[in-house]
GROMACS .gro file of C-alpha atoms in nm:
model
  236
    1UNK     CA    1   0.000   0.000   0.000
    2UNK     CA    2   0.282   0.218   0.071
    3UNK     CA    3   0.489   0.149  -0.244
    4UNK     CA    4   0.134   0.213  -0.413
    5UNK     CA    5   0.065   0.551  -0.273
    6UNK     CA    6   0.442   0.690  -0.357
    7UNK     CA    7   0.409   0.565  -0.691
    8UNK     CA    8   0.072   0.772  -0.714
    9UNK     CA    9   0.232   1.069  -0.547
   10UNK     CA   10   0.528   1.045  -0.815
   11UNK     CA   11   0.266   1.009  -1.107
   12UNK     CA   12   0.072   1.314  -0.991
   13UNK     CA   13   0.373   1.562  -0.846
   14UNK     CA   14   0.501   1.445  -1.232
   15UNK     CA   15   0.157   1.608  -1.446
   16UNK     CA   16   0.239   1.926  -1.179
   17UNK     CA   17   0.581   1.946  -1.315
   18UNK     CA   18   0.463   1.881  -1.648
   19UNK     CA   19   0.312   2.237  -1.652
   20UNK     CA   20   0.653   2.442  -1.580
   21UNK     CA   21   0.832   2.170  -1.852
   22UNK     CA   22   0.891   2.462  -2.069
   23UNK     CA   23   1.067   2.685  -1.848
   24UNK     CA   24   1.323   2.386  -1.755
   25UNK     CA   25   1.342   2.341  -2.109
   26UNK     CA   26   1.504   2.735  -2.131
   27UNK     CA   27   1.745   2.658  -1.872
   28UNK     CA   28   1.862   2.299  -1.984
   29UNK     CA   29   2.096   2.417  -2.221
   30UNK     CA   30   2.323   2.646  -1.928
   31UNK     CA   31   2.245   2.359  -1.693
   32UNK     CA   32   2.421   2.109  -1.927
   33UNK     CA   33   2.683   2.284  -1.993
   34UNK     CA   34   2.817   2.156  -1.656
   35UNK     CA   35   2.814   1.822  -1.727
   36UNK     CA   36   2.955   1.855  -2.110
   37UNK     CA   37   3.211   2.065  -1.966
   38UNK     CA   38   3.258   1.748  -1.696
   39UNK     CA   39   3.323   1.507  -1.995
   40UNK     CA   40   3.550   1.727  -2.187
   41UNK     CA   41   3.769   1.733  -1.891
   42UNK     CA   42   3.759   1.399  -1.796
   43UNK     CA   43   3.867   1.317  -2.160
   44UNK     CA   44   4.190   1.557  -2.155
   45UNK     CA   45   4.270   1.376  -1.784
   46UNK     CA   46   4.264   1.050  -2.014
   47UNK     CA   47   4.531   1.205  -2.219
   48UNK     CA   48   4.757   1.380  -1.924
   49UNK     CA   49   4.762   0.994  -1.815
   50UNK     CA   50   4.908   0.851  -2.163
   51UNK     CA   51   4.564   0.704  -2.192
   52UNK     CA   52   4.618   0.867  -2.584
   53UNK     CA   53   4.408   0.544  -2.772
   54UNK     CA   54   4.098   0.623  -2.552
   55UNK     CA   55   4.116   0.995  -2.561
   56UNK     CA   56   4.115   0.981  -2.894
   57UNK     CA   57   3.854   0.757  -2.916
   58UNK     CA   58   3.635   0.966  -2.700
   59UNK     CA   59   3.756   1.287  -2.896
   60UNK     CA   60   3.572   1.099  -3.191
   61UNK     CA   61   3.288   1.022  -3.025
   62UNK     CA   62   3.255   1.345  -2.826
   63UNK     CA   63   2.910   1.444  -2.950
   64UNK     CA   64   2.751   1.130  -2.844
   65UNK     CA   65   2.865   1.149  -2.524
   66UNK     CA   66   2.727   1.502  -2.449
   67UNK     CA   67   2.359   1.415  -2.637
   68UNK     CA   68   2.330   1.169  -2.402
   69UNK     CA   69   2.437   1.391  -2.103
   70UNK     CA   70   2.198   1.625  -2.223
   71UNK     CA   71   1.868   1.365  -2.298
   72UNK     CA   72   1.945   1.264  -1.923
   73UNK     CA   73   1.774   1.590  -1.771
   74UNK     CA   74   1.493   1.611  -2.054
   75UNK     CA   75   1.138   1.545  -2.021
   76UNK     CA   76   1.119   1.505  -1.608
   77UNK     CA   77   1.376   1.245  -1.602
   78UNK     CA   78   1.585   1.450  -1.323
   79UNK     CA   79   1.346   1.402  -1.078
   80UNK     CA   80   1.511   1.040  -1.066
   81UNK     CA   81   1.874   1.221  -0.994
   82UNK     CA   82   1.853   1.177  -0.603
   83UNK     CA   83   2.033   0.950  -0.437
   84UNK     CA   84   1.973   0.939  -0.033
   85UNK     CA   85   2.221   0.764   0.153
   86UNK     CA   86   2.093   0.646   0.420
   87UNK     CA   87   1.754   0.588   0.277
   88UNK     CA   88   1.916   0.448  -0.033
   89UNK     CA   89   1.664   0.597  -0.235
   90UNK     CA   90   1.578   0.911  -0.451
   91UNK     CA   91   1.258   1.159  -0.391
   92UNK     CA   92   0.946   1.035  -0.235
   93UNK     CA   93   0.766   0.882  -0.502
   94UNK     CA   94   1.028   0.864  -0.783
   95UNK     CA   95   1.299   0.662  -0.882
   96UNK     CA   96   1.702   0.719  -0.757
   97UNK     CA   97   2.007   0.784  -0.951
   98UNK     CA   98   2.126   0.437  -0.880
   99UNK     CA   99   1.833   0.226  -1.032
  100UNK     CA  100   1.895   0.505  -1.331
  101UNK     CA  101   2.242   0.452  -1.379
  102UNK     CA  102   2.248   0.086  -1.376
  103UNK     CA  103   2.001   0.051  -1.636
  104UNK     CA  104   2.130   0.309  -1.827
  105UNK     CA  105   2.433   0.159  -1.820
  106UNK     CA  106   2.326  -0.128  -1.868
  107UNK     CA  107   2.156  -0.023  -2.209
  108UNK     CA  108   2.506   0.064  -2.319
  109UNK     CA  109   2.670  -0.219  -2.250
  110UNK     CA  110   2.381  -0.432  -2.455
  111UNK     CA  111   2.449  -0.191  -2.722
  112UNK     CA  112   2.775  -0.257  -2.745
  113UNK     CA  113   2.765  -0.559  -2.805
  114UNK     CA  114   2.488  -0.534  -3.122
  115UNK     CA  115   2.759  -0.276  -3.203
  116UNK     CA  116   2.547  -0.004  -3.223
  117UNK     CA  117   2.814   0.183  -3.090
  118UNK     CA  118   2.698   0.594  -3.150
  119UNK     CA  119   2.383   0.465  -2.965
  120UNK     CA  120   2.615   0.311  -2.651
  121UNK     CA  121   2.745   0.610  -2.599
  122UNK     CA  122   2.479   0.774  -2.627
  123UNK     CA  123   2.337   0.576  -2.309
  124UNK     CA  124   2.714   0.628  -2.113
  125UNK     CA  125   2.661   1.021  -2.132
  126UNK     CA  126   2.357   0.954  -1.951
  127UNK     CA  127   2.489   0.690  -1.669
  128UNK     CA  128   2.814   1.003  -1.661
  129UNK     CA  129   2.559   1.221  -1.564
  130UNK     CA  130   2.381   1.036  -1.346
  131UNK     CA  131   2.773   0.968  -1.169
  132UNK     CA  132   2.836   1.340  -1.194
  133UNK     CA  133   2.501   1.428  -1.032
  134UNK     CA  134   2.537   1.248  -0.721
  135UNK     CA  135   2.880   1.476  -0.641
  136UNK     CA  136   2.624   1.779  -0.593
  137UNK     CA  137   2.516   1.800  -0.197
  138UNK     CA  138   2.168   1.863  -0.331
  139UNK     CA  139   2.134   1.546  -0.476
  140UNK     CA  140   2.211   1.374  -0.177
  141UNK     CA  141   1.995   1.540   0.093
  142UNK     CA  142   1.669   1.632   0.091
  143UNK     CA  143   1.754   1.924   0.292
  144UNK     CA  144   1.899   2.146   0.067
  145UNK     CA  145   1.696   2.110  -0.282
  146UNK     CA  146   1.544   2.494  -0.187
  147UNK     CA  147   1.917   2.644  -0.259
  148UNK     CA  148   2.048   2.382  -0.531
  149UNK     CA  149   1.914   2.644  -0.834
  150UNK     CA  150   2.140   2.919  -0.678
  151UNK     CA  151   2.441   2.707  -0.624
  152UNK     CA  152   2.388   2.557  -1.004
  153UNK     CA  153   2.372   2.946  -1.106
  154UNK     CA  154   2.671   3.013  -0.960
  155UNK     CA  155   2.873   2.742  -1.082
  156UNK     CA  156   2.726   2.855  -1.442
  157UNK     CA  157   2.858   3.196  -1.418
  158UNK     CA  158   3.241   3.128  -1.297
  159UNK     CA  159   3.274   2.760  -1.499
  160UNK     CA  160   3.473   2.909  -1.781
  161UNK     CA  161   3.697   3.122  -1.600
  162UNK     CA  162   3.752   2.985  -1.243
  163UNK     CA  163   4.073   2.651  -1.322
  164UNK     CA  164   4.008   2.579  -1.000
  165UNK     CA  165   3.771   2.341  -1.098
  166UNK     CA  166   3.964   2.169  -1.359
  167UNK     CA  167   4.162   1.836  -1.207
  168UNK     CA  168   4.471   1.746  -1.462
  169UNK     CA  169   4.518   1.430  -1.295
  170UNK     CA  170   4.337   1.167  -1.056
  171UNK     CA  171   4.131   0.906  -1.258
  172UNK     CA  172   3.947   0.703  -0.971
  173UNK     CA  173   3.801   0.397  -1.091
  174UNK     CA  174   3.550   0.153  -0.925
  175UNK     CA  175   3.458  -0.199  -0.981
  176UNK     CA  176   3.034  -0.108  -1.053
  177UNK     CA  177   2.810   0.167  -1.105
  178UNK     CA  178   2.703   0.093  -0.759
  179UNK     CA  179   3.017   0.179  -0.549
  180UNK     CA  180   3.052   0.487  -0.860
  181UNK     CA  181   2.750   0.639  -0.699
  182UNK     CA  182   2.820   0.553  -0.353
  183UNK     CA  183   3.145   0.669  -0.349
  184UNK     CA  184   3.063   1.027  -0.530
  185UNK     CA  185   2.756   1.033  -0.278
  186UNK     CA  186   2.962   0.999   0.007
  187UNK     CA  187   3.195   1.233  -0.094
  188UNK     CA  188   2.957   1.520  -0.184
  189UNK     CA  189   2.792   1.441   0.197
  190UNK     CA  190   3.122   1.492   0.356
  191UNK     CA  191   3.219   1.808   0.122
  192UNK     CA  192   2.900   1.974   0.237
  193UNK     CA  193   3.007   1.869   0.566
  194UNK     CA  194   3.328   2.038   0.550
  195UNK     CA  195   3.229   2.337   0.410
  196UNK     CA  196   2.877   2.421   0.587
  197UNK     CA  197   2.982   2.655   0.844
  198UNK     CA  198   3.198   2.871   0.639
  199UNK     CA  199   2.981   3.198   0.670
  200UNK     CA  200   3.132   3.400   0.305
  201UNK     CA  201   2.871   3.255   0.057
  202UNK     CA  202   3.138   3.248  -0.216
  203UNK     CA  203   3.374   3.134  -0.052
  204UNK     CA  204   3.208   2.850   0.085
  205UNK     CA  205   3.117   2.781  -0.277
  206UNK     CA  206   3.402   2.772  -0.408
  207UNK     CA  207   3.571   2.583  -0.205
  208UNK     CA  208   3.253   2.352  -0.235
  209UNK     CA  209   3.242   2.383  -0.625
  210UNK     CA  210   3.594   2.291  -0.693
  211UNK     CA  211   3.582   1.971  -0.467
  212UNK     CA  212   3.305   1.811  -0.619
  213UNK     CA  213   3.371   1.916  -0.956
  214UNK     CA  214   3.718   1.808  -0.970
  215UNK     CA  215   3.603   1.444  -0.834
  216UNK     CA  216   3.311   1.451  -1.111
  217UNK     CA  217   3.584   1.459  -1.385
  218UNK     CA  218   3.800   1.200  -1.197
  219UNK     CA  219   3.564   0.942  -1.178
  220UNK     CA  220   3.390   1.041  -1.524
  221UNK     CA  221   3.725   0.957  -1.615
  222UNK     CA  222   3.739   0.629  -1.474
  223UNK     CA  223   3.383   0.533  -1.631
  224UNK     CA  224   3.478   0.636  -1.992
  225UNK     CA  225   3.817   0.373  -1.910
  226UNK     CA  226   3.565   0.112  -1.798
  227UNK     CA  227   3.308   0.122  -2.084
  228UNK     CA  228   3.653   0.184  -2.314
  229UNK     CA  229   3.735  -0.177  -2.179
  230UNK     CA  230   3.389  -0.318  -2.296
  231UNK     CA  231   3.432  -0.195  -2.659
  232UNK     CA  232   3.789  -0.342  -2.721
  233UNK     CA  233   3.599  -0.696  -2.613
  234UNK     CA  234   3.346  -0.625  -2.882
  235UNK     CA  235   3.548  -0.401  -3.146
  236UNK     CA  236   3.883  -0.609  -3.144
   0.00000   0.00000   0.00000
């Protein structure tokens, strides 16, 4: 009964958000820029690390990478971006970036292997989103969705110019898309953590920002090695 009446609450608070679609729709294309900026980094960190056949591979293959980063926040689908960790679930009545990524990554993989490869990654730039979502605070607690617009905002306006957020080095790999999200979970929790009680609002940010933005790029990095892996199997 329970399960019932937060899948009703998810199907209704969905036709709600249905009606403000379009104005998401204007922002999407600043709000992405995050994450295509995320991949294009994590692909240069391939190359600082004489990782040169797979950076050029994803150089190649670039675009769909960032259409599928993009299709992942279209149409509603980011109200299943939350990841609670001690709940282990996303927002009441929707599902969690961890059932998402799995089967989005899972897509990719079975792909692969009918080596339908633009399509593949197509569905990785969707699972890297989903890994570089769950670095953001406000995807991991409840608590603080009310400020996670201004804190997007503000990463917007300074991504171009502040390198502070740009790692060179530091691919972290992990053996599933489980511990992927786990692990970036945890670490946005205990960024937030460390952070919270600085009282300067930009310089809490920053400091914030550059954290969990470098560690989105380093483990972004690690996913495009692991899927990288899967094609050689298929595309010897």
């Amino acid at each position: 009964m329970k399960k019932k009446l937060e899948t009703t609450y998810g199907t209704t608070l969905q036709g709600l958000m249905f009606a403000v679609n379009p104005v998401k729709k204007v922002v999407l294309k600043t709000h992405c820029t995050v994450h295509k900026y995320i991949n294009m980094r994590a692909v240069e960190i391939l190359k600082n690390e004489n990782y040169i056949e797979e950076y050029k591979f994803y150089r190649e293959h670039i675009k769909p990478l960032n259409l599928g980063v993009t299709w992942a926040d279209q149409d509603l689908k980011s109200s299943n971006h939350f990841f609670h960790l001690g709940k282990q679930k996303g927002l009441y009545g929707f599902s969690d970036a961890l059932t998402e990524s799995n089967k989005y990554y899972n897509k990719a993989l079975s792909l692969l292997k009918e080596e339908e490869l633009d399509k593949a990654i197509f569905y990785l730039g969707a699972t890297c989103h989903l890994i570089q979502d769950v670095t953001v605070p406000h995807h991991v607690s409840n608590k603080l969705l009310k400020s996670h617009r201004r804190f997007e905002m503000w990463i917007i306006s300074r991504l171009m110019t502040d390198y502070s957020f740009e790692a060179e080095y530091g691919i972290k790999r992990y053996k599933d898309i489980e511990e992927y999200i786990i692990s970036n979970a945890k670490m946005s929790s205990n960024a937030h953590d460390k952070y919270e009680k600085i009282q300067d609002m930009e310089q809490r940010y920053s400091k914030l920002a550059s954290e969990i933005i470098q560690e989105a790029q380093r483990t972004t990095a690690g996913l495009l090695l692991d899927f990288y892996e899967e094609y050689k199997k298929v595309f010897k």
